[in-house]
Structures are given as C-alpha cells and as structure tokens.
Coordinates of C-alpha atoms and ligand atoms in Angstrom, one line a residue:
M193 CA 84.4 44.7 127.8
S194 CA 83.2 48.2 128.6
V195 CA 84.8 50.9 130.7
S196 CA 83.5 54.1 132.2
V197 CA 85.4 57.3 132.6
W198 CA 84.3 59.7 135.3
I199 CA 85.2 63.3 134.5
L200 CA 84.8 65.9 137.3
G201 CA 83.4 69.4 136.7
D202 CA 86.8 71.1 137.2
Q203 CA 88.6 68.7 134.9
L204 CA 87.4 69.8 131.6
L205 CA 90.7 69.2 129.8
I206 CA 90.9 69.0 126.1
D207 CA 93.1 65.9 126.5
H208 CA 91.8 64.2 129.6
P209 CA 94.2 61.4 130.7
A210 CA 91.5 59.0 131.9
L211 CA 89.8 59.2 128.6
A212 CA 93.1 58.7 126.8
K213 CA 94.0 55.7 128.9
A214 CA 90.5 54.1 128.5
E215 CA 90.5 54.6 124.8
S216 CA 94.0 53.3 124.2
E217 CA 93.4 50.2 126.3
F218 CA 89.8 49.3 125.3
G219 CA 89.0 51.3 122.1
R220 CA 86.6 54.2 121.8
Q221 CA 83.6 52.0 121.3
A222 CA 84.0 50.4 124.7
V223 CA 84.2 53.8 126.6
T224 CA 81.3 55.6 128.2
V225 CA 82.0 59.0 129.8
I226 CA 80.0 59.7 133.0
M227 CA 79.6 63.3 134.1
I228 CA 77.4 64.3 137.1
E229 CA 75.8 67.5 138.2
S230 CA 75.6 66.9 141.9
H231 CA 72.9 68.8 143.8
A232 CA 74.7 68.3 147.1
S233 CA 78.0 69.8 145.7
A234 CA 76.1 72.8 144.3
Q235 CA 74.7 73.4 147.7
R236 CA 77.8 73.1 149.8
Y237 CA 77.7 76.9 150.0
Q238 CA 75.2 79.4 148.9
F239 CA 77.2 80.0 145.7
H240 CA 77.2 83.0 143.5
A241 CA 74.7 82.4 140.6
K242 CA 77.4 83.1 138.0
K243 CA 79.7 80.4 139.4
L244 CA 76.9 77.8 139.2
I245 CA 76.1 78.9 135.7
L246 CA 79.7 78.9 134.6
I247 CA 80.4 75.3 135.9
F248 CA 77.2 73.7 134.7
S249 CA 77.2 75.4 131.3
A250 CA 80.9 74.5 130.8
M251 CA 80.2 70.9 131.8
R252 CA 77.3 70.6 129.4
H253 CA 79.3 72.1 126.6
Y254 CA 82.2 69.7 127.3
A255 CA 79.8 66.8 127.2
A256 CA 78.4 68.0 123.9
M257 CA 81.9 68.3 122.5
L258 CA 82.7 64.7 123.5
S259 CA 79.5 63.5 121.9
Q260 CA 80.4 65.3 118.7
K261 CA 83.8 63.5 118.8
G262 CA 82.0 60.2 118.9
Y263 CA 82.1 59.3 122.6
M264 CA 79.2 57.9 124.4
V265 CA 78.3 60.3 127.2
D266 CA 76.0 59.6 130.2
Y267 CA 75.3 63.1 131.7
R268 CA 73.4 62.8 134.9
Y269 CA 71.6 65.1 137.4
A270 CA 71.8 63.5 140.8
A271 CA 71.4 64.2 144.5
D272 CA 75.1 63.5 145.0
F273 CA 78.0 61.8 143.2
T274 CA 77.3 58.4 144.8
E275 CA 73.7 58.4 143.6
G276 CA 74.9 59.4 140.1
L277 CA 77.6 56.8 139.9
K278 CA 75.4 54.0 141.2
V279 CA 72.7 54.7 138.7
H280 CA 75.3 54.9 135.9
L281 CA 77.0 51.6 137.0
K282 CA 73.6 49.8 137.1
A283 CA 72.7 51.0 133.6
H284 CA 76.0 50.5 131.9
R285 CA 77.7 47.7 133.9
P286 CA 81.3 48.7 133.1
E287 CA 84.1 46.4 134.2
R288 CA 86.1 49.3 135.4
L289 CA 85.6 53.0 136.4
I290 CA 88.6 55.2 135.5
M291 CA 89.1 58.7 136.7
M292 CA 91.8 61.4 137.3
A293 CA 92.6 62.2 140.9
A294 CA 90.7 65.3 142.3
I295 CA 92.6 68.3 143.5
N296 CA 90.5 69.2 146.5
R297 CA 91.0 67.2 149.7
D298 CA 87.4 66.1 150.1
G299 CA 87.4 64.9 146.5
I300 CA 90.6 62.9 147.0
D301 CA 89.2 61.3 150.2
Y302 CA 86.0 60.4 148.4
Q303 CA 87.8 58.9 145.5
N304 CA 90.0 56.8 147.9
R305 CA 86.8 55.3 149.3
L306 CA 85.0 54.9 146.0
S307 CA 85.8 51.3 145.2
E308 CA 84.3 50.3 148.6
I309 CA 81.3 52.6 148.2
L310 CA 80.5 51.3 144.8
N311 CA 81.8 47.8 145.3
S312 CA 83.4 48.2 141.9
Q313 CA 86.8 48.2 140.3
V314 CA 88.2 51.8 140.3
T315 CA 91.4 53.1 138.7
K316 CA 92.6 56.5 139.7
L317 CA 95.2 58.3 137.6
E318 CA 97.5 61.1 138.8
N319 CA 96.2 64.6 138.4
I320 CA 98.0 66.5 135.7
Q321 CA 96.5 70.0 136.1
F322 CA 99.5 71.6 137.6
L323 CA 103.1 71.9 136.4
H324 CA 104.6 70.9 139.7
H325 CA 102.9 67.5 139.3
Q326 CA 105.3 66.9 136.4
I327 CA 108.5 67.9 138.1
N328 CA 108.1 67.6 141.9
P329 CA 110.4 70.6 142.6
Y330 CA 111.2 69.6 146.3
P331 CA 111.1 65.8 146.5
K332 CA 112.8 65.8 149.9
A333 CA 110.9 68.7 151.5
K334 CA 109.6 68.0 155.0
P335 CA 106.4 69.7 156.2
E336 CA 108.3 72.0 158.6
D337 CA 110.7 73.2 155.8
A338 CA 110.0 76.9 155.0
I339 CA 110.0 76.9 151.2
R340 CA 109.3 80.4 149.8
Q341 CA 107.5 81.2 146.6
E342 CA 110.5 82.9 145.0
A343 CA 112.7 79.8 145.1
F344 CA 109.8 77.6 144.0
Y345 CA 109.0 79.9 141.1
R346 CA 112.5 79.9 139.8
K347 CA 112.6 76.1 139.7
I348 CA 109.4 76.0 137.7
R349 CA 110.5 78.7 135.3
G350 CA 113.9 77.0 134.8
H351 CA 112.5 73.6 134.2
F352 CA 110.0 74.7 131.7
R353 CA 112.4 77.2 130.2
L354 CA 109.9 80.1 130.4
L355 CA 111.5 83.4 129.6
M356 CA 115.0 81.9 130.1
T357 CA 118.1 82.1 128.0
S358 CA 119.4 78.8 129.5
E359 CA 118.3 76.6 132.4
N360 CA 119.6 79.0 135.0
E361 CA 119.7 82.4 133.2
P362 CA 116.5 84.4 133.2
E363 CA 115.8 86.6 130.2
G364 CA 116.8 90.2 130.8
G365 CA 119.3 89.1 133.5
Q366 CA 116.8 89.4 136.3
W367 CA 114.1 87.1 137.8
N368 CA 112.0 89.9 138.9
F369 CA 111.0 93.3 137.5
D370 CA 108.9 94.5 140.4
K371 CA 110.7 97.8 140.6
Q372 CA 109.2 98.8 137.2
N373 CA 105.8 97.5 138.2
R374 CA 103.0 98.1 140.7
N375 CA 102.2 101.7 139.7
P376 CA 99.0 103.5 140.2
I377 CA 97.0 104.2 137.0
P378 CA 97.0 107.8 135.8
D379 CA 93.5 109.3 135.4
D380 CA 93.8 109.7 131.7
V381 CA 94.5 106.1 130.9
T382 CA 91.6 104.3 129.1
I383 CA 91.5 100.6 129.8
P384 CA 90.6 98.3 126.9
E385 CA 87.2 96.5 127.4
I386 CA 87.4 92.8 128.1
I387 CA 85.9 90.4 125.5
R388 CA 82.4 89.2 126.5
F389 CA 80.4 86.2 125.4
S390 CA 76.7 86.0 124.8
P391 CA 74.9 83.1 126.5
D392 CA 73.9 80.4 123.9
H393 CA 70.8 78.2 124.3
I394 CA 72.7 75.8 126.7
T395 CA 73.7 78.6 129.0
L396 CA 70.2 80.1 128.9
E397 CA 68.7 76.8 129.9
V398 CA 71.2 76.5 132.8
I399 CA 70.4 80.0 134.0
E400 CA 66.6 79.1 134.1
E401 CA 67.3 75.9 136.0
I402 CA 69.5 77.5 138.5
K403 CA 66.9 80.2 139.2
Q404 CA 64.4 77.4 140.0
K405 CA 66.6 74.9 141.8
F406 CA 69.0 76.9 143.9
D407 CA 68.9 79.8 146.3
A408 CA 72.0 81.4 144.7
I409 CA 73.6 84.6 145.8
G410 CA 74.7 87.6 143.6
T411 CA 73.2 88.6 140.3
Y412 CA 72.3 86.4 137.3
E413 CA 72.2 89.4 134.9
D414 CA 74.9 90.0 132.2
F415 CA 76.4 86.5 132.3
D416 CA 79.2 86.9 129.7
L417 CA 81.8 84.3 130.7
A418 CA 83.4 81.8 128.3
V419 CA 82.0 78.3 128.6
T420 CA 83.9 76.4 125.9
H421 CA 87.6 75.8 125.1
E422 CA 87.2 78.0 122.0
E423 CA 85.7 80.9 124.0
A424 CA 88.3 80.6 126.8
Q425 CA 91.0 80.6 124.2
Q426 CA 89.6 83.8 122.7
A427 CA 89.5 85.3 126.2
A428 CA 93.2 84.4 126.6
K429 CA 94.1 86.0 123.2
D430 CA 92.2 89.1 124.1
F431 CA 94.2 89.4 127.3
I432 CA 97.5 88.8 125.6
E433 CA 96.8 91.3 122.9
Y434 CA 95.2 94.2 124.9
R435 CA 96.0 93.9 128.6
L436 CA 99.3 92.0 128.9
P437 CA 101.3 95.0 127.7
F438 CA 100.4 96.8 130.9
F439 CA 99.8 93.8 133.2
G440 CA 102.8 94.3 135.5
T441 CA 103.0 98.0 135.3
Y442 CA 99.5 98.4 136.8
E443 CA 99.3 95.0 138.6
D444 CA 98.6 96.6 142.0
A445 CA 96.5 99.5 140.9
M446 CA 92.8 99.9 141.8
R447 CA 90.2 102.2 140.3
Q448 CA 86.6 103.1 141.4
Q449 CA 85.2 103.0 137.8
D450 CA 87.0 99.9 136.5
S451 CA 87.3 96.4 138.0
I452 CA 89.5 94.2 135.8
L453 CA 92.0 96.9 134.7
Y454 CA 94.9 95.0 133.1
H455 CA 94.3 91.7 134.8
S456 CA 93.5 88.6 132.8
K457 CA 90.3 87.3 134.5
L458 CA 91.4 83.9 133.3
S459 CA 91.4 82.2 136.7
P460 CA 87.8 80.9 136.3
Y461 CA 88.8 79.1 133.1
V462 CA 92.2 77.8 134.1
N463 CA 90.7 76.4 137.3
L464 CA 88.1 74.5 135.4
G465 CA 90.6 73.0 132.9
L466 CA 89.4 75.1 130.0
L467 CA 92.8 76.7 129.7
E468 CA 96.2 75.3 130.6
P469 CA 98.7 77.3 132.7
L470 CA 101.8 76.3 130.7
K471 CA 100.2 77.3 127.4
L472 CA 99.1 80.6 128.9
A473 CA 102.6 81.3 130.1
Q474 CA 104.0 80.4 126.7
M475 CA 101.5 82.7 125.0
A476 CA 102.8 85.6 127.2
E477 CA 106.4 84.6 126.5
Q478 CA 105.8 84.7 122.7
A479 CA 104.3 88.2 123.0
F480 CA 107.6 89.2 124.5
Y481 CA 109.8 87.6 121.8
E482 CA 107.6 89.1 119.1
G483 CA 108.0 92.5 120.6
D484 CA 104.3 93.0 121.7
A485 CA 104.9 93.3 125.4
E486 CA 107.8 94.4 127.6
I487 CA 109.6 92.0 129.9
N488 CA 108.3 93.5 133.1
N489 CA 104.7 92.9 132.1
V490 CA 105.3 89.4 130.8
E491 CA 107.5 88.3 133.7
G492 CA 104.8 89.7 136.1
F493 CA 102.1 87.5 134.5
I494 CA 104.2 84.4 134.3
R495 CA 105.1 84.8 138.0
Q496 CA 101.4 84.8 138.8
M497 CA 100.4 82.0 136.5
V498 CA 103.2 79.5 137.1
G499 CA 104.7 81.0 140.3
W500 CA 102.0 81.9 142.7
R501 CA 99.3 79.6 141.3
E502 CA 101.6 76.5 141.4
Y503 CA 103.1 77.4 144.8
M504 CA 99.7 77.7 146.5
A505 CA 98.4 74.4 145.0
W506 CA 101.7 72.7 146.1
Q507 CA 101.5 74.0 149.6
Y508 CA 97.9 72.9 149.9
K509 CA 98.7 69.5 148.7
R510 CA 101.7 68.9 150.9
L511 CA 100.5 70.6 154.1
G512 CA 96.7 70.0 154.1
S513 CA 94.0 72.3 155.4
E514 CA 94.9 71.9 159.1
V515 CA 98.1 73.9 158.9
F516 CA 96.4 76.8 157.3
E517 CA 93.3 76.8 159.5
A518 CA 95.4 77.2 162.7
N519 CA 93.7 80.6 163.6
Y520 CA 97.1 82.1 164.6
W521 CA 95.5 85.3 166.0
G522 CA 92.6 83.5 167.7
F523 CA 90.0 85.8 166.2
K524 CA 86.3 84.9 166.7
R525 CA 84.2 87.8 165.3
E526 CA 81.7 87.0 162.5
L527 CA 81.5 89.0 159.3
P528 CA 79.0 91.9 159.5
A529 CA 75.8 92.0 157.3
F530 CA 77.2 94.5 154.8
F531 CA 79.5 91.8 153.3
W532 CA 76.3 90.4 151.8
D533 CA 74.8 93.7 150.5
G534 CA 77.7 96.1 150.1
K535 CA 76.0 98.7 152.2
T536 CA 78.9 100.5 153.9
L537 CA 80.1 104.0 153.9
M538 CA 83.7 102.9 153.3
N539 CA 84.0 103.7 149.6
C540 CA 86.7 101.2 148.7
L541 CA 85.0 98.3 150.5
K542 CA 81.6 99.3 149.1
H543 CA 82.9 99.2 145.5
V544 CA 84.8 96.0 145.9
L545 CA 81.9 94.3 147.6
E546 CA 79.5 95.5 144.9
R547 CA 81.8 94.0 142.3
V548 CA 81.9 90.7 144.1
L549 CA 78.1 90.6 144.5
K550 CA 77.6 91.4 140.8
D551 CA 80.2 89.3 139.1
G552 CA 81.9 87.1 141.7
Y553 CA 85.3 88.6 140.7
T554 CA 87.7 91.3 141.8
H555 CA 91.4 91.4 141.0
H556 CA 94.1 90.2 143.4
I557 CA 94.9 93.5 145.1
E558 CA 91.3 94.2 145.9
R559 CA 91.1 90.7 147.3
L560 CA 94.3 91.1 149.3
M561 CA 94.6 94.8 150.2
V562 CA 90.9 95.8 150.6
L563 CA 88.9 92.6 151.5
S564 CA 91.3 90.5 153.5
N565 CA 93.2 93.5 154.8
F566 CA 89.9 94.7 156.3
C567 CA 89.0 91.2 157.5
L568 CA 92.3 90.8 159.3
L569 CA 92.3 94.3 160.9
A570 CA 88.7 93.8 162.0
E571 CA 89.6 90.5 163.6
F572 CA 87.1 88.3 161.8
N573 CA 87.1 84.6 162.5
P574 CA 89.1 83.0 159.5
K575 CA 86.5 80.3 158.9
S576 CA 83.7 82.9 158.3
V577 CA 86.0 84.8 155.9
F578 CA 86.9 81.6 154.1
D579 CA 83.2 80.6 153.8
W580 CA 82.4 84.1 152.5
F581 CA 85.1 83.9 149.8
S582 CA 84.1 80.3 148.9
S583 CA 80.5 81.3 148.4
L584 CA 81.0 84.4 146.4
F585 CA 83.9 84.0 144.0
I586 CA 83.5 82.4 140.6
D587 CA 87.0 81.0 140.6
A588 CA 87.0 79.6 144.2
Y589 CA 88.0 76.0 145.0
D590 CA 89.3 74.6 148.2
W591 CA 92.9 74.1 146.9
V592 CA 93.3 77.8 146.0
M593 CA 91.1 79.3 148.8
V594 CA 92.8 77.5 151.7
P595 CA 96.3 78.9 151.1
N596 CA 95.1 82.3 149.8
V597 CA 92.5 83.2 152.4
Y598 CA 93.9 81.5 155.5
G599 CA 97.5 81.9 154.5
M600 CA 98.2 85.0 152.3
G601 CA 95.1 87.0 153.2
L602 CA 94.7 86.4 157.0
F603 CA 98.1 85.0 158.1
A604 CA 95.9 82.5 160.1
D605 CA 98.7 79.9 159.4
G606 CA 101.3 82.0 161.2
G607 CA 103.4 82.4 158.1
T608 CA 103.5 79.2 156.0
V609 CA 102.9 80.8 152.7
G610 CA 103.5 84.5 153.5
T611 CA 106.4 86.1 155.2
K612 CA 104.3 88.8 156.9
P613 CA 100.7 89.7 157.4
Y614 CA 99.4 91.9 154.6
I615 CA 98.0 94.9 156.5
A616 CA 97.8 98.5 155.4
S617 CA 96.1 101.8 156.4
A618 CA 94.3 104.3 154.1
N619 CA 97.7 105.5 152.9
Y620 CA 98.3 102.5 150.8
I621 CA 94.7 102.4 149.4
N622 CA 94.9 106.0 148.5
K623 CA 98.3 105.6 146.9
M624 CA 97.1 102.8 144.7
S625 CA 93.5 103.9 143.9
N626 CA 91.1 106.8 143.5
F627 CA 88.6 105.4 146.1
C628 CA 89.4 107.8 148.9
G629 CA 88.5 111.0 147.0
D630 CA 84.8 110.1 147.0
C631 CA 84.7 108.6 150.5
H632 CA 82.5 109.6 153.5
Y633 CA 85.6 109.0 155.7
D634 CA 88.8 111.1 155.9
R635 CA 91.8 109.1 154.8
K636 CA 94.2 111.5 156.6
K637 CA 92.6 111.1 160.0
R638 CA 93.7 108.4 162.4
V639 CA 91.0 109.0 165.1
G640 CA 88.1 111.3 165.6
K641 CA 85.0 112.1 163.6
N642 CA 85.0 110.5 160.1
A643 CA 88.5 109.1 160.6
C644 CA 89.0 106.3 158.1
P645 CA 88.4 102.9 159.7
F646 CA 91.4 101.4 157.9
N647 CA 93.5 103.9 159.9
F648 CA 92.4 103.3 163.5
L649 CA 92.0 99.6 162.9
Y650 CA 95.5 99.4 161.5
W651 CA 97.0 101.1 164.5
H652 CA 94.8 99.1 166.8
F653 CA 96.1 95.9 165.2
L654 CA 99.7 96.9 165.6
L655 CA 99.2 98.0 169.3
K656 CA 97.3 94.8 170.2
N657 CA 99.7 92.4 168.5
E658 CA 103.0 94.2 169.0
S659 CA 104.6 91.4 171.0
I660 CA 103.8 88.8 168.3
L661 CA 104.7 91.1 165.4
K662 CA 108.1 92.0 166.9
K663 CA 109.3 88.5 166.2
N664 CA 108.9 89.2 162.4
Y665 CA 111.7 91.3 161.0
R666 CA 109.6 92.3 158.0
M667 CA 107.2 94.2 160.4
A668 CA 110.0 96.3 162.0
R669 CA 109.3 99.4 159.9
M670 CA 105.6 99.4 160.7
L671 CA 106.2 98.9 164.4
Y672 CA 108.8 101.6 164.5
N673 CA 106.1 104.1 163.7
L674 CA 104.3 103.2 166.9
K675 CA 106.7 105.4 168.8
Y676 CA 105.0 108.4 167.4
L677 CA 101.8 107.5 169.2
D678 CA 101.6 108.8 172.8
E679 CA 99.5 107.1 175.4
N680 CA 96.6 109.5 174.9
E681 CA 96.5 108.7 171.1
R682 CA 96.9 105.0 171.8
Q683 CA 93.8 105.2 174.0
K684 CA 91.8 107.0 171.4
V685 CA 92.8 104.4 168.8
R686 CA 91.8 101.5 171.0
Q687 CA 88.5 103.2 171.9
Q688 CA 87.5 104.0 168.4
A689 CA 88.4 100.6 167.0
E690 CA 86.5 98.8 169.8
N691 CA 83.4 100.9 169.2
F692 CA 83.6 100.4 165.5
L693 CA 84.1 96.7 165.8
K694 CA 80.7 96.3 167.5
F695 CA 79.2 97.1 164.0
E696 CA 76.2 98.6 165.8
K697 CA 75.6 101.4 163.3
Q698 CA 75.5 101.0 159.5
E699 CA 79.2 100.9 158.5
Ligands
FAD147 P1 95.7 87.8 137.1 O1 96.1 88.9 138.0 O2 95.5 88.1 135.7 O3 96.8 86.7 137.4 C1 97.0 85.6 136.4 C2 96.8 84.3 137.0 O4 97.7 84.0 138.0 C3 95.4 84.1 137.7 O5 94.4 83.9 136.7 C4 95.6 83.0 138.6 O6 95.4 81.8 137.9 C5 97.1 83.1 138.9 N1 97.3 83.6 140.3 C6 97.8 84.8 140.6 N2 97.9 84.9 142.0 C7 97.5 83.7 142.5 C8 97.4 83.2 143.8 N3 97.8 84.0 144.9 N4 97.0 82.0 143.9 C9 96.6 81.2 142.9 N5 96.6 81.7 141.6 C10 97.1 82.9 141.4 N6 92.5 82.7 143.0 C11 91.7 81.8 142.5 O7 91.9 81.2 141.4 N7 90.5 81.5 143.2 C12 90.2 82.1 144.3 O8 89.1 81.8 144.9 C13 91.1 83.0 144.9 N8 90.8 83.6 146.1 C14 91.7 84.5 146.6 C15 91.4 85.1 147.9 C16 92.3 85.9 148.5 C17 92.0 86.5 149.8 C18 93.5 86.2 147.8 C19 94.5 87.2 148.4 C20 93.8 85.7 146.6 C21 92.9 84.8 146.0 N9 93.1 84.2 144.7 C22 92.3 83.3 144.2 C23 94.4 84.5 144.0 C24 94.3 85.7 143.0 O9 93.8 86.8 143.6 C25 93.4 85.3 141.8 O10 93.9 84.1 141.2 C26 93.3 86.4 140.7 O11 92.9 87.6 141.3 C27 92.4 85.9 139.6 O12 92.2 87.0 138.8 P2 92.9 87.1 137.3 O13 92.6 85.8 136.6 O14 92.5 88.4 136.7 O15 94.4 87.1 137.8
SF4_148 FE1 88.6 103.3 152.0 FE2 89.4 104.8 154.1 FE3 89.9 105.6 151.6 FE4 87.4 105.6 152.5 S1 89.1 106.8 153.2 S2 88.1 104.8 150.5 S3 87.4 103.8 153.8 S4 90.7 103.8 152.6

C-alpha cells in the first residue's frame, strides 16, 4: 500500500497534517510527498521577481528538509498542477492522494474536482493555517450579519488567552492601547536594521531559472528574504528583540528614508506557513511578561497578527469574492503608467511605488493611506487595483488581497470589513511622514498651481459622493468641512481634479 501527500507551495508547515495522517495510517515508508512548481500558477500575473524567488526557493528548501528527515519526495516542474499530479500518479501509483484544503477559492474549487480530474481516490483534510479554524468564533453568523473586527479579535484573544489575566480580562485592563500609539517618528530616531539572509546555492539557482523562464516585474537584486523555517524564526526573533518595543508607538508612521520602520515584515513567511501566527503572538506576549516591551506595542502587534489577519481570512472564507468585488462606487478608470515605473512628481507616491517595485513590500499605512487612498480618490477600477497589488506584493494571496484591497482599501464592498472609506488629504500624510517637505507639490494648497493632488482629489471625492457618504455617521466630520467651500471653490476643485484624472501629463 502506498500513499501520496500533495503539499501546496503556501502550506510549508513544520507539522503538515496530511503528512502526519499519511504517516500514522500507513507508515513513513509508504508515503511519497508530491510538490509541484506550476508554470501556469507562476504566470497567473506578471509577478514580482522576489515573490517567485521566495516561493520556489522556500518550496525547494522544504522538499530538501523532508528528504533529510527520510521522506521520499517527488518534486516536479510542470505546466500546471493537473499535469504534475498525473505524471506523479502514473509513476508512483499511490492508492490514495492526501492533501490539506487550500485557502484560496480557486484552489478549493480545484481540489473539490480533483478526484474526477485524476480519476483517483482523494482525501482532503481541513486547513489548519488559521486560528479561527480551530474555534469557529461565530458558528451562527449569517452572511448579512455585520461582525466587526474588534469583537472578532476579542474572541480570538480570549480563547487563546493571549495577553489575558482570565478568559474575559485583558492584561492592563484594556483591550486597546491605540491612544498611546500611532505617533509620527521624530527625526532623531535611528531605526534598527532588519536581519538579511544571503542567498544560498538553491536560491541562486532559482534566481537564474526565473530570469530565464518568466517575464517577472520588479528587481532581482539584493534578494535577502528568509527561505527556511530556521531563517524565518531568526527573522521573527530579530523583530521581537529590536522592533517590537516600538511597534505600536510608530505603527502608522512613514518616513522617506526608511521603509520597514518598526514593522515586522513577517507576512511573507507567515503566509507561506514558515511561521505560525499563534507562536508569533506568544513570542510577543512573552516579551511583555519578561519586561522587554510595553503593553501598547505588544497588544498592537497581537491585534494585527491574530486580530486583523484572522478577521480578513474569516470574512473571505464566509463571504466569498463576489461580496467584496461589488464595485460600490462604480469606478472604471484604469491605473496610470506610473504605477509600473514610479515616475511621478508626488513624492509620497513616488517613494512608496519605488519600494514596491524594488522589494514587493511596503508597510500597512503606506498600502492603506498612500496607495489605496490615492487609488480610491482617483476613482480607479477596483479590479485593476487588485491586479496591480496581486502582481507586485511578495505577500499577496487571494484570501488576504480580496478583503484588504476591495474591502479595507477601496470600500468597493460598501462596508463589509471596514466601517468607513479610508480617505485622507495631504494633511494626514504630512502629519505622519516627512514626504511633503521634499515634494514638488504644495501640501497646503487645495487648488491652483502646484496644489497637492491628494487635496483636490479628496475634496472632489467628498463633493461627488456626498449623498452616499451622508449615510455613514463616521463620515460626518469630514463632510461637515464641506460647508467651508463656496461654489467658486467647489468649481475649481472639480475642474482641477477632472483635468488631473486625465493623466495626460507626467504626474
Ligand atoms: P506588521 O505591521 O508587522 O503586522 C504584523 C502582521 O499582522 C502582518 O505580518 C500580517 O500577517 C498581519 N496583518 C496586519 N494587518 C493585516 C491585514 N489588514 N490583513 C491581513 N493581515 C494583517 N497583507 C498580506 O499579508 N498580503 C497582502 O497582499 C496584503 N495586501 C494589502 C493591501 C492593502 C491595500 C492593504 C490596506 C493591506 C494589505 N495587507 C496585506 C495587510 C497588511 O498591510 C500587511 O499584512 C502588512 O503590511 C504586512 O507587513 P508586516 O509583516 O510588516 O506587518
Ligand atoms: Fe504627497 Fe501631496 Fe505631500 Fe507631495 S505634498 S508628498 S503629493 S501628500
């Protein structure tokens, strides 16, 4: 009796449940692991080179680790998964193919049809990559129920006793320390360098292959990401020791000369299965109890890792893509060319775009308050924004992009995950960063020569969508300020925004 275990590229778990099941039922000698580098999947978008390098190198290192542990591994390069699986089945003739359920919808649909496609016995186990899979926090929730992140987060924290004195009592007597957080970074603060990993021979081989096989976007140079569990763990420790102590304090800050600041840059690893969210939250919690980080910073990180991350995945799973892709605003405009080369006079956007093109990463506030803020104010078609993010970010997967880009970023779902559209003028960007000082545009001007585009686009958005926004009480303060714009000013705002949005000149 032989059995095959198919491990997907974003399921690189130290303890993979399908492997454990196959081994316990049939013995290690009977198990063959099948892993497939699918050409079709790697070409679904024109991906960032560093994302392809990260995934393929991490997969090859994972396969090598399993071989060292004594597993038989069949590592295949195939046109697509079906081809890879068919060739594997023909060569190994297993009685059964076991796998863990995919997270992304197209992966789930494919696995559901697999037994028919392969004419073979297929066993699919539940996915265990998220904490909410273990507790099902809202078993009776109907799709139309508005369940907010804060309530969801408290359930997860309570259940796993993260930073809790009892099941219902949060450490420090508060669930949230935002009032102490979200400060701009003073100029004289020096941010610790993030740990970097030199590519080994496997990674160097992957880089050469990707250069030859794929028309990838972004730069190949300076690939320094973790590609094994050990390296990812070192990256996690590096974060906990050096950046967690100011994570919450400067969570929303941006800086022209630095991109990661006090963020973790752990999403690429946790999304691949190289790190586990609960263990990361527990490492942060331990830093608090050992007196190495204050509660506002630790709670801020735990909220992101097991609050927002779990909530987004849960909403994606229960609602599906259709709810998010609703295109609430009805926007049709395509992204302008400068999103692919970073050539714009807007200093904030230029720096953030350059970071994305170089490394496929920017931190949350740059994604939300620079990139998607601009995309929403400039009325870009949500699908083209989604495709751009999916192409360029090294941590992008359908389950996390759909709720974040369509939902949180663009409010294209009409408010399923967010309670209001995240829009802001230059005021916010200037308060939280030092971009505006070096900009061609004048952050203080709403209209006229060199007026900051974030300003006239912001007012244009409020004017144009006033009747829709009025229904949202969280927008009341922003709308209130419209009364300071007389008809002449309103006309100038409309005119300048409409001219700008033609993107005729280099912007
Ligand atoms: P940190 O700031 O250090 O946060 C710690 C961890 O919390 C992250 O590693 C991540 O795992 C988790 N997290 C925090 N916020 C979110 C969130 N909103 N959704 C899911 N997880 C969260 N996250 C991705 O993993 N992949 C994406 O492709 C992605 N695209 C995004 C696009 C937009 C428009 C927006 C607004 C957010 C997006 N996010 C995405 C969420 C978030 O911005 C990133 O998870 C975070 O910036 C990753 O960097 P970090 O590891 O340094 O995060
Ligand atoms: Fe960005 Fe406007 Fe500030 Fe320039 S002035 S950096 S475009 S917000």
